[in-house]
């Protein structure tokens, strides 16, 4: 608990420092193009508390948070909690769907490659894996739109509203994730295959399928889970490029916009949220790992 | 009998409700960015005006054909001889979508809201200029007092940012009003899911439209607005039939769409300040007018417009787009593309390539300029062109792309040699934001007291001919002094499905008059 609070404090403080170091004045950015005079911009700066000494601003920034007040967005003019809340659901849906695709596809590929080591299949899987994490999603996204929406007319190119809208972004993002998962599963499975407990299982005459499913995979999954958890936490922070290509709303777009406009309350809100997600995801993945791999249980307890 | 009738009515309502509008009655409009907020009194995005111009009525309207103001919620108005008091005689029988009557008190309420510091308006407040107070004379007469005459005032009142909102709805929803907006316009604000869509529904009771609207009520039952931030996705969304109209199609896609018989491109020229590169007159070597002139002669603007904008935009010749009130055509005589002249000017100032490295130098210093660019509006591409065109003359350019707040800071501190900007607006007073010595966008760092006086006087002069004369002087002075390199006039390339008819735009060029739009199958 204390550790989580420390992580949180560190994250918001770093965000404050980064925003402070970034050039540009929020009041000026908001008002300059609207024909506001220098005096009117100065008035707004005072109103936003930007004229106070840095320490005062920092204490207010952390203090509001400690009281559970995320404040009002300077850009949106609405409560930060609401602004974030609106972006959260679509982001979470995409994160879950993309992770499912990434895990399913990555696991299949990795397992295939490991079981058919040093064959053409192994080479092919490695090539696909490299392709997947080296292909930028803005490119694969546009390509998917051109093929599945424009050419074949199967799926909508953009927006939200139904499961059909989710397919393309989840596939594109899931594919990008699958590469690292496949590689990891491939290496781990290859390692585990020669471990004594696998040899023992085989010696006991268990069917190959059972050995793979209950012994090899279970042992290999632990480390893969850590990677998946990290990536999932990362996705919950928003997949900005995928969101943009498929015209979806989400935290990624929100945070980029907030940083661009120096909207400090929104940045703070998202940082707090992301830090909480990370802490939570790690805890969950530790617990699940322990359940999967008995060797880790003692460490955790 | 009555009960049977009631059941029939209920049943038909349910049936109609289930059926929903047919595809001929429902349009989808693609917006180019999901605005961070869409309360026109609070937020500044121009995108918000695309849907909301049809939700709100304004006191007056600017007729884009004639350039004259015509009655809206105000039947007529007069302006006191000193220009300080505008008296508006309001239309009777107007009701907001929630049934609240529109009257002088509603006007007072709206102006009080916009000018309240608590609202923290990002645009509307500043458009009101020297606004002082509002006075309710009687139920249908209202007076607005200014502290000095302000020529763009009617232009301000004609824009959606000054649209009249239902006081009852504003009171009811408070901070969340922008999700529940209520105006008196031809469409009702039915639904808004931030970042996802906005839904407008026809207002069947609309009967007080301005003469610039061709129909009495809206022709479509529903219009949905969706957001397409990534330019590459706009044309596909149109081509798959997901949207019927899409704003800001990238020029290369527009060229392709034109050849498709199912779609057309409706280019709308946007009045205001052209895309221009500001030259910092305080920072050497650009403090010498001859060097600035050399850059103007060295720039082949036609080549830039032809390749970056695919001929879809006119070349700009001065600080104002050609469709703006008060545009001075004489600026077109300035600075034709002339490499010889550019080189002669540079040589005259003493810049020549003495060490043979391809870059001119003087007293051991290379001729290198700092160019700051923002990532939008094709500025990076334009920057690339400038760099390659000038390289042939031995001018080196260090360019970098910065965010908008950073650009404002860089330019305020005068760290730049060159930095581009453009801004839309129907009133030529926009020049005051760029060329007045105290202006926020005085990125040329010019302090010309005579020009300051012209700009201030023009903003206070109600006689149009006199204003135009003053703005003509400003434009000529800007080009005489080589303060900017104009690049192009902004043109919004709207991609339109051929099933759409009657799409017209207001004088700003951005905001469609959706009441007149019809769809065919």
PDB file of N, CA and C in Angstrom, chain B residues 39 41 98 100 105-106 108-110 112-113 119 165-178 180-182:
ATOM      1  N   UNK B  39     -19.129  23.629 -26.361  1.00  0.00           N
ATOM      2  CA  UNK B  39     -20.017  24.714 -25.958  1.00  0.00           C
ATOM      3  C   UNK B  39     -19.505  25.976 -26.648  1.00  0.00           C
ATOM      4  N   UNK B  41     -20.066  29.014 -26.357  1.00  0.00           N
ATOM      5  CA  UNK B  41     -19.734  30.148 -25.493  1.00  0.00           C
ATOM      6  C   UNK B  41     -18.405  29.924 -24.782  1.00  0.00           C
ATOM      7  N   UNK B  98     -36.522  23.672 -25.786  1.00  0.00           N
ATOM      8  CA  UNK B  98     -37.133  23.164 -24.555  1.00  0.00           C
ATOM      9  C   UNK B  98     -38.401  23.933 -24.190  1.00  0.00           C
ATOM     10  N   UNK B 100     -38.689  27.182 -23.735  1.00  0.00           N
ATOM     11  CA  UNK B 100     -38.409  28.484 -23.134  1.00  0.00           C
ATOM     12  C   UNK B 100     -38.571  29.569 -24.194  1.00  0.00           C
ATOM     13  N   UNK B 105     -34.558  39.266 -22.203  1.00  0.00           N
ATOM     14  CA  UNK B 105     -33.918  38.713 -21.010  1.00  0.00           C
ATOM     15  C   UNK B 105     -32.989  37.543 -21.395  1.00  0.00           C
ATOM     16  N   UNK B 106     -33.404  36.764 -22.394  1.00  0.00           N
ATOM     17  CA  UNK B 106     -32.565  35.650 -22.840  1.00  0.00           C
ATOM     18  C   UNK B 106     -31.258  36.180 -23.443  1.00  0.00           C
ATOM     19  N   UNK B 108     -29.819  39.016 -22.650  1.00  0.00           N
ATOM     20  CA  UNK B 108     -29.029  39.485 -21.512  1.00  0.00           C
ATOM     21  C   UNK B 108     -28.346  38.307 -20.813  1.00  0.00           C
ATOM     22  N   UNK B 109     -29.114  37.268 -20.599  1.00  0.00           N
ATOM     23  CA  UNK B 109     -28.582  36.078 -19.921  1.00  0.00           C
ATOM     24  C   UNK B 109     -27.388  35.508 -20.682  1.00  0.00           C
ATOM     25  N   UNK B 110     -27.527  35.399 -21.991  1.00  0.00           N
ATOM     26  CA  UNK B 110     -26.449  34.820 -22.798  1.00  0.00           C
ATOM     27  C   UNK B 110     -25.188  35.677 -22.749  1.00  0.00           C
ATOM     28  N   UNK B 112     -24.368  37.834 -20.457  1.00  0.00           N
ATOM     29  CA  UNK B 112     -23.814  37.783 -19.100  1.00  0.00           C
ATOM     30  C   UNK B 112     -23.039  36.494 -18.901  1.00  0.00           C
ATOM     31  N   UNK B 113     -23.549  35.400 -19.445  1.00  0.00           N
ATOM     32  CA  UNK B 113     -22.866  34.116 -19.312  1.00  0.00           C
ATOM     33  C   UNK B 113     -21.501  34.163 -19.996  1.00  0.00           C
ATOM     34  N   UNK B 119     -17.006  31.483 -16.401  1.00  0.00           N
ATOM     35  CA  UNK B 119     -17.198  30.586 -17.539  1.00  0.00           C
ATOM     36  C   UNK B 119     -15.866  30.287 -18.212  1.00  0.00           C
ATOM     37  N   UNK B 165     -28.531  30.636 -26.409  1.00  0.00           N
ATOM     38  CA  UNK B 165     -28.858  29.381 -25.741  1.00  0.00           C
ATOM     39  C   UNK B 165     -30.042  29.580 -24.805  1.00  0.00           C
ATOM     40  N   UNK B 166     -30.773  28.507 -24.552  1.00  0.00           N
ATOM     41  CA  UNK B 166     -31.909  28.583 -23.637  1.00  0.00           C
ATOM     42  C   UNK B 166     -31.421  28.813 -22.207  1.00  0.00           C
ATOM     43  N   UNK B 167     -31.815  29.934 -21.595  1.00  0.00           N
ATOM     44  CA  UNK B 167     -31.365  30.198 -20.216  1.00  0.00           C
ATOM     45  C   UNK B 167     -31.772  29.076 -19.267  1.00  0.00           C
ATOM     46  N   UNK B 168     -32.962  28.522 -19.473  1.00  0.00           N
ATOM     47  CA  UNK B 168     -33.432  27.466 -18.563  1.00  0.00           C
ATOM     48  C   UNK B 168     -32.507  26.251 -18.634  1.00  0.00           C
ATOM     49  N   UNK B 169     -32.110  25.880 -19.857  1.00  0.00           N
ATOM     50  CA  UNK B 169     -31.248  24.698 -20.016  1.00  0.00           C
ATOM     51  C   UNK B 169     -29.861  24.958 -19.417  1.00  0.00           C
ATOM     52  N   UNK B 170     -29.336  26.160 -19.626  1.00  0.00           N
ATOM     53  CA  UNK B 170     -28.020  26.492 -19.068  1.00  0.00           C
ATOM     54  C   UNK B 170     -28.064  26.403 -17.548  1.00  0.00           C
ATOM     55  N   UNK B 171     -29.142  26.953 -16.970  1.00  0.00           N
ATOM     56  CA  UNK B 171     -29.301  26.903 -15.513  1.00  0.00           C
ATOM     57  C   UNK B 171     -29.397  25.460 -15.030  1.00  0.00           C
ATOM     58  N   UNK B 172     -30.162  24.675 -15.768  1.00  0.00           N
ATOM     59  CA  UNK B 172     -30.416  23.301 -15.333  1.00  0.00           C
ATOM     60  C   UNK B 172     -29.153  22.446 -15.354  1.00  0.00           C
ATOM     61  N   UNK B 173     -28.339  22.570 -16.402  1.00  0.00           N
ATOM     62  CA  UNK B 173     -27.243  21.621 -16.589  1.00  0.00           C
ATOM     63  C   UNK B 173     -25.903  22.099 -16.060  1.00  0.00           C
ATOM     64  N   UNK B 174     -25.749  23.403 -15.879  1.00  0.00           N
ATOM     65  CA  UNK B 174     -24.498  23.897 -15.304  1.00  0.00           C
ATOM     66  C   UNK B 174     -23.278  23.475 -16.091  1.00  0.00           C
ATOM     67  N   UNK B 175     -22.305  22.872 -15.394  1.00  0.00           N
ATOM     68  CA  UNK B 175     -21.029  22.503 -16.013  1.00  0.00           C
ATOM     69  C   UNK B 175     -21.189  21.468 -17.126  1.00  0.00           C
ATOM     70  N   UNK B 176     -22.284  20.727 -17.089  1.00  0.00           N
ATOM     71  CA  UNK B 176     -22.467  19.679 -18.089  1.00  0.00           C
ATOM     72  C   UNK B 176     -23.371  20.136 -19.231  1.00  0.00           C
ATOM     73  N   UNK B 177     -23.573  21.464 -19.318  1.00  0.00           N
ATOM     74  CA  UNK B 177     -24.482  21.973 -20.347  1.00  0.00           C
ATOM     75  C   UNK B 177     -24.078  21.533 -21.748  1.00  0.00           C
ATOM     76  N   UNK B 178     -22.766  21.434 -21.977  1.00  0.00           N
ATOM     77  CA  UNK B 178     -22.363  21.150 -23.362  1.00  0.00           C
ATOM     78  C   UNK B 178     -22.833  19.784 -23.855  1.00  0.00           C
ATOM     79  N   UNK B 180     -25.882  18.856 -23.234  1.00  0.00           N
ATOM     80  CA  UNK B 180     -27.349  18.983 -23.286  1.00  0.00           C
ATOM     81  C   UNK B 180     -27.738  20.333 -23.878  1.00  0.00           C
ATOM     82  N   UNK B 181     -27.121  20.719 -24.988  1.00  0.00           N
ATOM     83  CA  UNK B 181     -27.304  22.078 -25.468  1.00  0.00           C
ATOM     84  C   UNK B 181     -28.700  22.305 -26.051  1.00  0.00           C
ATOM     85  N   UNK B 182     -29.210  23.501 -25.810  1.00  0.00           N
ATOM     86  CA  UNK B 182     -30.546  23.852 -26.284  1.00  0.00           C
ATOM     87  C   UNK B 182     -30.505  25.224 -26.943  1.00  0.00           C
TER      88      UNK B 182
END
